[in-house]
Coordinates of C-alpha atoms and ligand atoms in Angstrom, one line a residue:
M1 CA 84.4 86.9 111.5
K2 CA 85.3 84.3 114.1
L3 CA 87.4 84.9 117.1
L4 CA 90.5 82.7 117.6
F5 CA 88.6 80.9 120.4
E6 CA 85.8 80.0 118.1
Y7 CA 87.8 78.0 115.6
P8 CA 87.0 74.3 115.9
D9 CA 89.8 72.4 117.5
H10 CA 90.8 69.8 115.0
G11 CA 93.9 68.7 116.8
K12 CA 96.4 70.7 114.7
T13 CA 98.6 72.8 117.0
L14 CA 101.1 75.5 116.4
S15 CA 104.0 75.0 118.7
I16 CA 107.3 76.7 117.8
L17 CA 108.7 76.7 121.3
P18 CA 112.3 75.3 121.4
E19 CA 113.1 72.2 123.5
L20 CA 113.8 73.1 127.1
D21 CA 117.5 73.4 127.7
T22 CA 117.4 74.0 131.4
P23 CA 116.1 71.8 134.2
M24 CA 112.4 71.9 134.6
A25 CA 111.5 74.0 137.6
E26 CA 109.2 72.5 140.3
I27 CA 106.0 74.5 140.5
P28 CA 104.5 74.4 144.0
D29 CA 101.1 72.8 144.1
V30 CA 99.3 75.9 145.4
I31 CA 100.0 77.9 142.3
R32 CA 99.8 75.0 139.8
R33 CA 96.7 75.3 137.6
K34 CA 94.2 72.6 138.0
S35 CA 92.8 72.7 134.5
P36 CA 94.7 73.1 131.2
L37 CA 95.1 76.6 129.8
R38 CA 92.2 77.4 127.4
L39 CA 94.2 78.4 124.3
P40 CA 92.9 78.3 120.8
N41 CA 94.2 75.2 119.0
I42 CA 94.8 76.2 115.4
S43 CA 97.4 75.8 112.6
E44 CA 99.8 78.5 111.5
N45 CA 98.0 78.8 108.2
E46 CA 94.7 79.5 110.0
L47 CA 96.4 81.9 112.3
S48 CA 97.9 83.8 109.4
R49 CA 94.6 84.0 107.6
H50 CA 92.9 85.2 110.8
F51 CA 95.2 88.1 111.2
A52 CA 95.3 88.9 107.4
E53 CA 91.5 89.1 107.6
L54 CA 91.6 91.4 110.6
E55 CA 94.1 93.6 108.8
S56 CA 91.9 93.9 105.8
Q57 CA 89.1 95.2 108.1
T58 CA 91.2 98.0 109.6
F59 CA 91.8 101.3 108.1
G60 CA 95.1 103.3 108.2
V61 CA 96.8 106.2 106.4
C62 CA 98.0 103.8 103.7
D63 CA 94.4 102.8 102.9
G64 CA 93.1 106.2 102.1
F65 CA 92.1 109.7 103.1
Y66 CA 92.1 110.0 106.9
P67 CA 91.2 113.5 107.9
L68 CA 90.9 113.0 111.6
G69 CA 90.9 116.6 113.0
S70 CA 93.3 117.3 115.8
C71 CA 95.1 114.1 115.2
T72 CA 97.3 114.9 112.2
M73 CA 97.1 111.5 110.4
K74 CA 99.7 112.4 107.8
Y75 CA 101.5 109.8 105.8
N76 CA 104.5 108.4 107.7
P77 CA 107.5 108.0 105.3
K78 CA 108.8 104.4 105.3
I79 CA 112.3 105.6 105.7
N80 CA 111.5 106.5 109.3
D81 CA 110.8 102.8 110.0
E82 CA 113.9 101.8 108.2
M83 CA 116.0 104.0 110.4
A84 CA 114.2 102.7 113.5
S85 CA 115.0 99.1 112.5
L86 CA 118.8 99.6 112.3
K87 CA 120.5 97.1 114.5
G88 CA 122.4 99.8 116.3
F89 CA 119.1 101.2 117.6
T90 CA 117.2 98.0 118.2
D91 CA 119.8 95.7 119.7
I92 CA 120.9 97.8 122.6
H93 CA 119.9 97.9 126.2
P94 CA 119.2 101.0 128.3
L95 CA 121.5 99.8 131.0
Q96 CA 124.5 99.4 128.7
P97 CA 127.6 101.5 129.5
V98 CA 127.2 104.8 127.8
S99 CA 130.5 104.4 126.0
T100 CA 129.0 101.6 124.0
V101 CA 125.8 103.5 122.9
Q102 CA 127.2 106.9 121.9
G103 CA 125.3 106.8 118.7
A104 CA 122.0 106.4 120.5
L105 CA 122.8 109.3 122.8
E106 CA 123.8 111.4 119.8
M107 CA 120.4 110.6 118.2
M108 CA 118.6 111.8 121.3
Y109 CA 120.8 114.8 121.7
T110 CA 120.3 115.8 118.1
L111 CA 116.6 115.4 118.3
E112 CA 116.5 117.5 121.5
R113 CA 118.4 120.3 119.8
S114 CA 116.3 120.1 116.7
L115 CA 113.0 120.3 118.7
C116 CA 114.4 123.2 120.7
E117 CA 115.2 125.0 117.5
I118 CA 111.7 124.3 116.1
T119 CA 109.9 125.4 119.2
G120 CA 112.1 128.2 120.4
M121 CA 112.8 126.4 123.7
D122 CA 116.1 126.1 125.6
D123 CA 115.9 122.6 126.9
I124 CA 113.8 119.5 126.4
T125 CA 113.1 116.1 127.7
L126 CA 112.2 113.1 125.4
Q127 CA 110.8 111.1 128.3
P128 CA 107.0 111.6 128.1
A129 CA 105.3 108.8 126.1
A130 CA 102.4 110.9 124.6
G131 CA 100.8 114.3 124.5
A132 CA 98.8 113.9 127.7
H133 CA 101.8 112.6 129.5
G134 CA 103.8 115.6 128.3
E135 CA 101.1 117.9 129.6
F136 CA 101.3 116.4 133.0
T137 CA 105.1 116.7 132.9
G138 CA 104.9 120.3 131.8
I139 CA 102.4 121.3 134.4
L140 CA 104.6 119.6 137.1
L141 CA 107.4 121.9 135.9
I142 CA 105.3 124.9 136.4
K143 CA 104.2 123.7 139.8
A144 CA 107.8 123.0 140.8
Y145 CA 108.8 126.5 139.7
H146 CA 106.1 128.2 141.8
E147 CA 106.9 126.0 144.8
K148 CA 110.6 126.7 144.6
N149 CA 109.7 130.4 144.6
G150 CA 107.5 129.9 147.7
D151 CA 104.6 131.0 145.6
T152 CA 102.1 128.4 146.9
D153 CA 98.9 130.4 146.7
R154 CA 98.7 129.8 142.9
T155 CA 96.1 127.1 142.7
E156 CA 94.5 127.6 139.3
I157 CA 95.3 126.7 135.7
I158 CA 93.3 128.6 133.1
V159 CA 92.1 126.5 130.2
P160 CA 89.9 127.8 127.3
V161 CA 86.6 126.0 126.9
S162 CA 87.8 125.0 123.4
A163 CA 90.7 123.0 124.8
H164 CA 91.3 119.3 124.4
G165 CA 89.9 117.4 127.3
T166 CA 93.3 116.3 128.4
N167 CA 94.1 120.0 129.4
P168 CA 91.7 120.3 132.3
A169 CA 92.4 116.7 133.2
T170 CA 96.1 117.4 133.4
A171 CA 95.5 120.5 135.6
A172 CA 93.4 118.4 137.9
M173 CA 95.9 115.5 138.0
A174 CA 98.6 118.0 139.0
G175 CA 96.5 119.2 141.9
Y176 CA 95.2 122.4 140.3
K177 CA 91.8 123.8 139.8
A178 CA 91.0 124.1 136.1
V179 CA 89.4 127.4 135.4
N180 CA 87.5 127.7 132.1
A181 CA 88.2 130.7 129.9
P182 CA 85.4 131.6 127.5
V183 CA 85.9 131.7 123.8
R184 CA 84.4 134.5 121.5
D185 CA 82.0 133.9 118.6
D186 CA 85.0 134.1 116.3
G187 CA 86.5 131.0 118.0
C188 CA 89.4 132.6 119.8
V189 CA 90.0 133.2 123.5
D190 CA 87.9 136.1 124.9
L191 CA 90.7 138.4 126.0
E192 CA 88.4 140.7 128.0
A193 CA 86.9 137.8 129.9
L194 CA 90.3 136.3 130.4
K195 CA 91.5 139.5 132.1
K196 CA 88.9 138.9 134.8
L197 CA 90.1 135.4 135.5
V198 CA 93.8 136.2 135.8
G199 CA 95.1 137.0 139.2
P200 CA 97.3 136.0 142.2
K201 CA 95.9 132.5 142.1
T202 CA 96.9 131.9 138.5
A203 CA 99.7 129.4 138.2
G204 CA 99.5 129.3 134.4
L205 CA 97.4 129.1 131.2
M206 CA 97.3 126.2 128.9
L207 CA 96.7 127.1 125.2
T208 CA 96.8 125.3 121.9
N209 CA 97.8 127.6 119.0
P210 CA 96.5 127.3 116.4
N211 CA 93.6 126.4 118.7
T212 CA 91.4 123.4 118.6
V213 CA 89.0 125.0 116.1
G214 CA 91.8 125.5 113.7
L215 CA 92.3 129.2 114.2
F216 CA 95.5 131.1 115.1
E217 CA 95.1 133.0 118.4
K218 CA 96.2 136.3 117.1
D219 CA 96.1 137.9 120.6
I220 CA 98.7 135.6 121.8
L221 CA 101.3 138.3 122.7
E222 CA 98.7 140.1 124.7
I223 CA 97.6 136.9 126.4
S224 CA 101.2 136.1 127.2
K225 CA 101.8 139.5 128.7
L226 CA 98.6 139.3 130.8
I227 CA 99.6 135.9 132.3
H228 CA 103.2 136.9 132.9
D229 CA 102.3 140.2 134.5
A230 CA 100.2 138.2 136.9
G231 CA 103.1 135.9 137.7
G232 CA 101.8 132.9 135.8
L233 CA 103.4 130.8 133.1
L234 CA 102.3 129.8 129.7
Y235 CA 101.9 126.2 128.6
Y236 CA 101.7 125.4 124.9
D237 CA 99.8 122.3 123.9
G238 CA 101.8 121.4 120.8
A239 CA 99.3 119.1 119.2
N240 CA 98.6 121.7 116.5
L241 CA 102.2 122.7 115.8
N242 CA 101.9 121.2 112.3
P243 CA 100.6 124.3 110.4
V244 CA 103.1 126.7 112.0
M245 CA 106.3 124.7 112.3
G246 CA 109.2 126.4 110.6
I247 CA 107.2 129.6 110.4
V248 CA 106.6 130.7 114.0
R249 CA 107.8 129.4 117.3
P250 CA 105.9 128.9 120.6
G251 CA 108.9 130.3 122.4
D252 CA 108.7 133.5 120.5
M253 CA 104.9 133.8 121.2
G254 CA 105.8 133.8 124.9
F255 CA 105.2 130.3 125.9
D256 CA 107.4 128.9 128.7
V257 CA 106.8 125.2 128.3
V258 CA 105.5 123.1 125.4
H259 CA 104.8 119.5 124.6
L260 CA 105.0 118.1 121.1
N261 CA 103.1 115.1 119.8
L262 CA 105.8 113.5 117.7
H263 CA 103.2 110.9 116.6
K264 CA 101.2 113.7 115.1
T265 CA 103.4 116.5 113.8
F266 CA 106.6 114.5 113.2
S267 CA 105.1 111.6 111.3
T268 CA 105.6 108.7 113.6
P269 CA 102.7 106.2 113.3
H270 CA 99.8 106.4 115.7
G271 CA 96.4 105.0 116.4
G272 CA 95.5 101.8 118.2
G273 CA 97.0 103.1 121.4
G274 CA 100.6 103.9 120.7
P275 CA 103.5 104.0 121.2
G276 CA 103.7 107.7 121.0
S277 CA 106.1 110.4 122.1
G278 CA 105.4 113.7 123.8
P279 CA 108.7 115.6 124.5
V280 CA 108.4 118.6 126.8
G281 CA 110.5 121.7 126.1
C282 CA 110.9 124.7 128.3
K283 CA 112.6 128.0 128.7
K284 CA 115.7 128.4 130.9
L285 CA 113.7 129.3 134.0
L286 CA 112.2 125.8 134.1
S287 CA 115.2 123.7 132.9
E288 CA 116.4 122.8 136.4
F289 CA 113.0 121.0 137.0
L290 CA 113.1 118.8 133.9
P291 CA 113.0 115.0 134.5
V292 CA 116.3 113.2 134.9
P293 CA 118.5 112.0 133.3
R294 CA 119.5 114.9 131.1
I295 CA 121.7 114.1 128.1
V296 CA 124.9 116.1 128.1
K297 CA 127.6 116.6 125.6
K298 CA 131.1 117.0 126.9
D299 CA 134.4 117.0 124.9
G300 CA 132.7 115.4 122.0
S301 CA 131.0 112.5 123.8
Y302 CA 127.7 112.1 125.4
D303 CA 126.6 111.2 128.9
F304 CA 123.6 111.1 131.2
D305 CA 123.4 113.6 134.1
F306 CA 121.2 112.4 137.0
D307 CA 122.4 115.0 139.4
K308 CA 119.7 117.6 139.3
E309 CA 118.6 118.8 142.7
Y310 CA 115.3 120.4 141.6
S311 CA 114.3 117.8 139.0
I312 CA 110.7 116.6 139.3
G313 CA 112.3 113.1 138.9
K314 CA 111.5 110.5 136.3
V315 CA 108.2 110.4 134.4
R316 CA 108.9 107.2 132.5
S317 CA 111.3 104.3 132.6
F318 CA 114.6 105.0 130.9
Y319 CA 114.6 107.5 128.1
G320 CA 111.2 107.6 126.6
N321 CA 109.9 105.7 123.5
F322 CA 113.3 105.6 122.0
L323 CA 112.4 104.1 118.5
V324 CA 109.5 106.6 118.1
N325 CA 112.1 109.3 118.6
V326 CA 114.4 107.8 116.0
K327 CA 111.5 108.0 113.5
A328 CA 110.8 111.6 114.4
L329 CA 114.5 112.6 113.9
S330 CA 114.5 110.7 110.6
Y331 CA 111.5 112.8 109.5
I332 CA 113.1 116.1 110.6
L333 CA 116.4 115.4 108.9
T334 CA 114.6 114.2 105.7
L335 CA 112.6 117.4 105.4
G336 CA 115.2 119.8 106.6
A337 CA 114.3 123.4 107.6
K338 CA 112.9 124.2 104.2
G339 CA 110.8 121.0 104.0
I340 CA 109.4 121.5 107.5
R341 CA 108.1 124.9 106.5
E342 CA 106.7 123.6 103.3
A343 CA 104.9 120.8 105.1
A344 CA 103.3 123.4 107.4
E345 CA 102.2 125.6 104.4
G346 CA 100.8 122.6 102.6
S347 CA 98.7 121.6 105.5
V348 CA 97.1 125.1 105.6
I349 CA 96.6 125.2 101.8
N350 CA 95.0 121.8 101.8
A351 CA 92.6 122.6 104.6
N352 CA 91.5 125.8 103.1
Y353 CA 91.1 124.3 99.6
M354 CA 88.7 121.7 101.1
R355 CA 86.9 124.2 103.3
K356 CA 86.2 126.5 100.4
S357 CA 85.1 123.6 98.2
L358 CA 82.5 122.6 100.7
D359 CA 81.2 125.8 102.3
D360 CA 78.3 126.2 100.0
L361 CA 76.8 122.9 101.3
Y362 CA 78.2 122.5 104.8
D363 CA 78.0 125.3 107.4
M364 CA 81.4 126.2 108.7
A365 CA 81.6 126.9 112.4
Y366 CA 83.9 129.8 111.8
P367 CA 84.0 131.6 108.5
D368 CA 87.6 132.8 108.6
I369 CA 90.6 131.3 106.8
C370 CA 91.7 128.3 108.8
M371 CA 95.0 126.8 109.6
H372 CA 95.5 123.1 109.1
E373 CA 91.9 122.0 110.0
F374 CA 88.4 123.3 109.9
V375 CA 85.2 122.6 111.8
M376 CA 81.8 122.1 110.2
T377 CA 78.6 122.2 112.1
L378 CA 75.5 120.2 111.3
E379 CA 73.3 121.9 113.8
R380 CA 71.0 123.3 111.1
Q381 CA 70.6 120.0 109.4
K382 CA 69.9 118.4 112.7
K383 CA 67.1 120.9 113.4
E384 CA 65.7 120.7 109.9
K385 CA 65.9 117.0 109.1
G386 CA 66.9 115.3 112.4
V387 CA 70.2 114.1 110.9
S388 CA 73.3 114.2 113.1
A389 CA 77.0 114.7 112.6
M390 CA 77.2 111.0 113.6
D391 CA 75.0 110.1 110.6
F392 CA 77.2 111.9 108.2
A393 CA 80.4 110.4 109.7
K394 CA 78.9 106.9 109.6
T395 CA 77.7 107.3 106.0
M396 CA 81.3 108.0 105.0
L397 CA 82.3 104.5 106.1
D398 CA 80.2 103.2 103.3
Y399 CA 82.4 105.1 100.9
R400 CA 85.5 103.5 102.5
M401 CA 86.5 106.8 103.8
H402 CA 87.6 107.5 107.3
P403 CA 85.3 110.0 109.0
P404 CA 86.6 113.3 110.4
T405 CA 86.7 113.9 114.2
M406 CA 83.1 114.0 115.6
Y407 CA 81.7 116.1 118.4
F408 CA 85.0 117.9 119.1
P409 CA 85.6 120.6 120.0
L410 CA 82.8 120.6 122.5
C411 CA 82.1 124.3 122.0
V412 CA 80.7 123.6 118.5
K413 CA 77.4 121.8 118.2
E414 CA 77.2 118.7 115.9
A415 CA 80.8 119.2 114.9
L416 CA 82.8 117.5 112.3
M417 CA 86.4 118.5 112.3
V418 CA 88.4 117.9 109.2
E419 CA 92.2 117.9 109.0
P420 CA 93.4 116.7 105.5
T421 CA 97.1 117.1 106.2
E422 CA 99.8 118.2 103.7
T423 CA 100.5 114.7 102.5
E424 CA 97.2 114.5 100.4
S425 CA 97.5 115.4 96.8
K426 CA 95.0 117.7 95.0
Q427 CA 93.6 114.7 93.3
S428 CA 92.8 112.9 96.6
L429 CA 91.3 116.1 98.0
D430 CA 89.1 116.4 95.0
E431 CA 88.0 112.8 95.4
A432 CA 87.2 113.4 99.0
I433 CA 85.3 116.6 98.3
A434 CA 83.2 114.8 95.7
V435 CA 82.4 112.1 98.3
Y436 CA 81.5 114.7 101.0
R437 CA 79.2 116.4 98.5
K438 CA 77.6 113.1 97.5
I439 CA 77.1 112.2 101.1
Y440 CA 75.4 115.5 101.8
E441 CA 72.8 114.6 99.2
D442 CA 72.5 111.0 100.4
V443 CA 72.0 111.9 104.0
M444 CA 69.6 114.8 103.3
A445 CA 67.5 112.7 100.9
D446 CA 67.1 109.7 103.1
P447 CA 67.7 110.6 106.8
E448 CA 66.3 107.2 108.0
Y449 CA 68.8 105.3 105.9
A450 CA 71.6 107.5 107.2
A451 CA 70.5 107.0 110.8
K452 CA 71.4 103.3 110.4
A453 CA 74.6 103.8 108.4
P454 CA 77.1 102.3 107.8
H455 CA 75.5 99.5 105.7
K456 CA 78.4 98.1 103.8
T457 CA 81.0 97.5 106.6
P458 CA 81.5 94.1 108.4
I459 CA 80.0 95.7 111.5
T460 CA 77.2 98.2 111.1
R461 CA 76.0 100.9 113.5
V462 CA 77.2 99.9 117.0
D463 CA 75.7 100.9 120.3
E464 CA 78.5 103.3 121.3
V465 CA 76.9 104.4 124.5
G466 CA 76.2 100.8 125.6
A467 CA 79.8 99.9 124.8
A468 CA 81.1 102.7 127.0
R469 CA 78.6 102.3 129.8
N470 CA 78.5 98.5 130.0
P471 CA 81.7 97.3 128.4
R472 CA 82.1 93.5 127.9
L473 CA 85.8 93.2 128.1
R474 CA 86.1 89.4 128.2
F475 CA 85.0 86.7 125.7
E476 CA 82.3 84.7 127.3
F477 CA 82.8 81.0 126.6
Ligands
PLP1 C1 96.0 114.7 120.6 C2 95.9 115.9 121.5 C3 96.3 115.9 122.9 C4 96.7 114.6 123.6 O1 97.8 114.0 123.0 P1 98.0 112.4 123.1 O2 99.3 112.2 122.4 O3 96.9 111.7 122.4 O4 98.1 112.0 124.5 C5 96.3 117.0 123.6 N1 95.8 118.2 123.1 C6 95.4 118.3 121.8 C7 94.9 119.6 121.3 C8 95.4 117.1 121.0 O5 94.9 117.2 119.7

């Protein structure tokens, strides 16, 4: 399809700017452009069609099965958006006097309390704009804690090799050395190996539980004791909270600080770069370091408290992605305590149903019962037939099905990671299973065809390495 710039200019313009009602400002010659702006000149009709066509070529949770492992692409109930479009939430300004926005503050306060309840934390900030941003905020809390205690020799954050790439990146951004902890063949952290890594240099450990291969770290209480005994703190990467929410709490597992990905677990839309929300909760011992302002409730009304001597400061303008937070609270209140637990259980049942329905064809990286997602490995097929996980994933596009996560986690070779989520029905899972089985036959029968897949999409196999190494970010006229 054509870019807007490539439409022929037939003199029809789309101008809906109102008449100027202020005096025209004089623009100094030095900054005045010498040639006219190169804007596409098309009609409103063409513009609408252009974007409708683009829309028809994208794929979202409302188009079909979207089992992107580690991303929790669940259906986002429309009521969340309805709540977030209420005038009382959209037509306010962050600098308005707090007496005029009590409802907005109550929303944030209620969300904070709900998330503390769900995670077992004492305090929380809604400021971080995504998971990675939450990690950075959380590790800064740990750093501030050690610094206040004069404990400045702690220079290391331990991160299992199975961790999401943002974990070691966060540790490095916060000025720590990321130390890799090995993972056993069963997919969980190697406790014996971990013991050798923990010591007086340990500032903390970052852990995802269930971890990034979809397994619950059953040794978590021992891990927690090990780190705490050494004077370190425990960071919970909450991206995988979905299968345990309402059942077990990070706070009770011994974690001191957590981030949540509201755009994953709490059903606010994501993809395409945001906006997201990555609240950070912590136990009392870290509360004083949380970003300002804190929301406080006094005598039945709400206010902001900026006066926190040990706060790490602000991590984002104003109060976070406010409307994303409205959507998350809407979801939490819609489900209630019982519904949250049921959602968690559903995600585990769906993942295991699909895993068991495929494990005669596809090799599972770990044979155990999984939580909300499972990892398949196509290492054997690669050796035998030269087909890759990428070929399987790209072939799925020809069935108008979104592929699972590819090549993550890094500790599994030729990985495809499937997270069906609780919002899929048995029927849609059965359809997906049938397609996965069909694709297996297709790919194995004709590896050469699969190597060029997809064949039926507007754009076929792209040069992903080239796009990453030599990106062309501007249209060349
Ligand atoms: C998604 C994810 C992150 C990062 O979260 P963003 O919201 O994308 O910044 C971190 N850790 C894990 C395990 C994740 O799945």
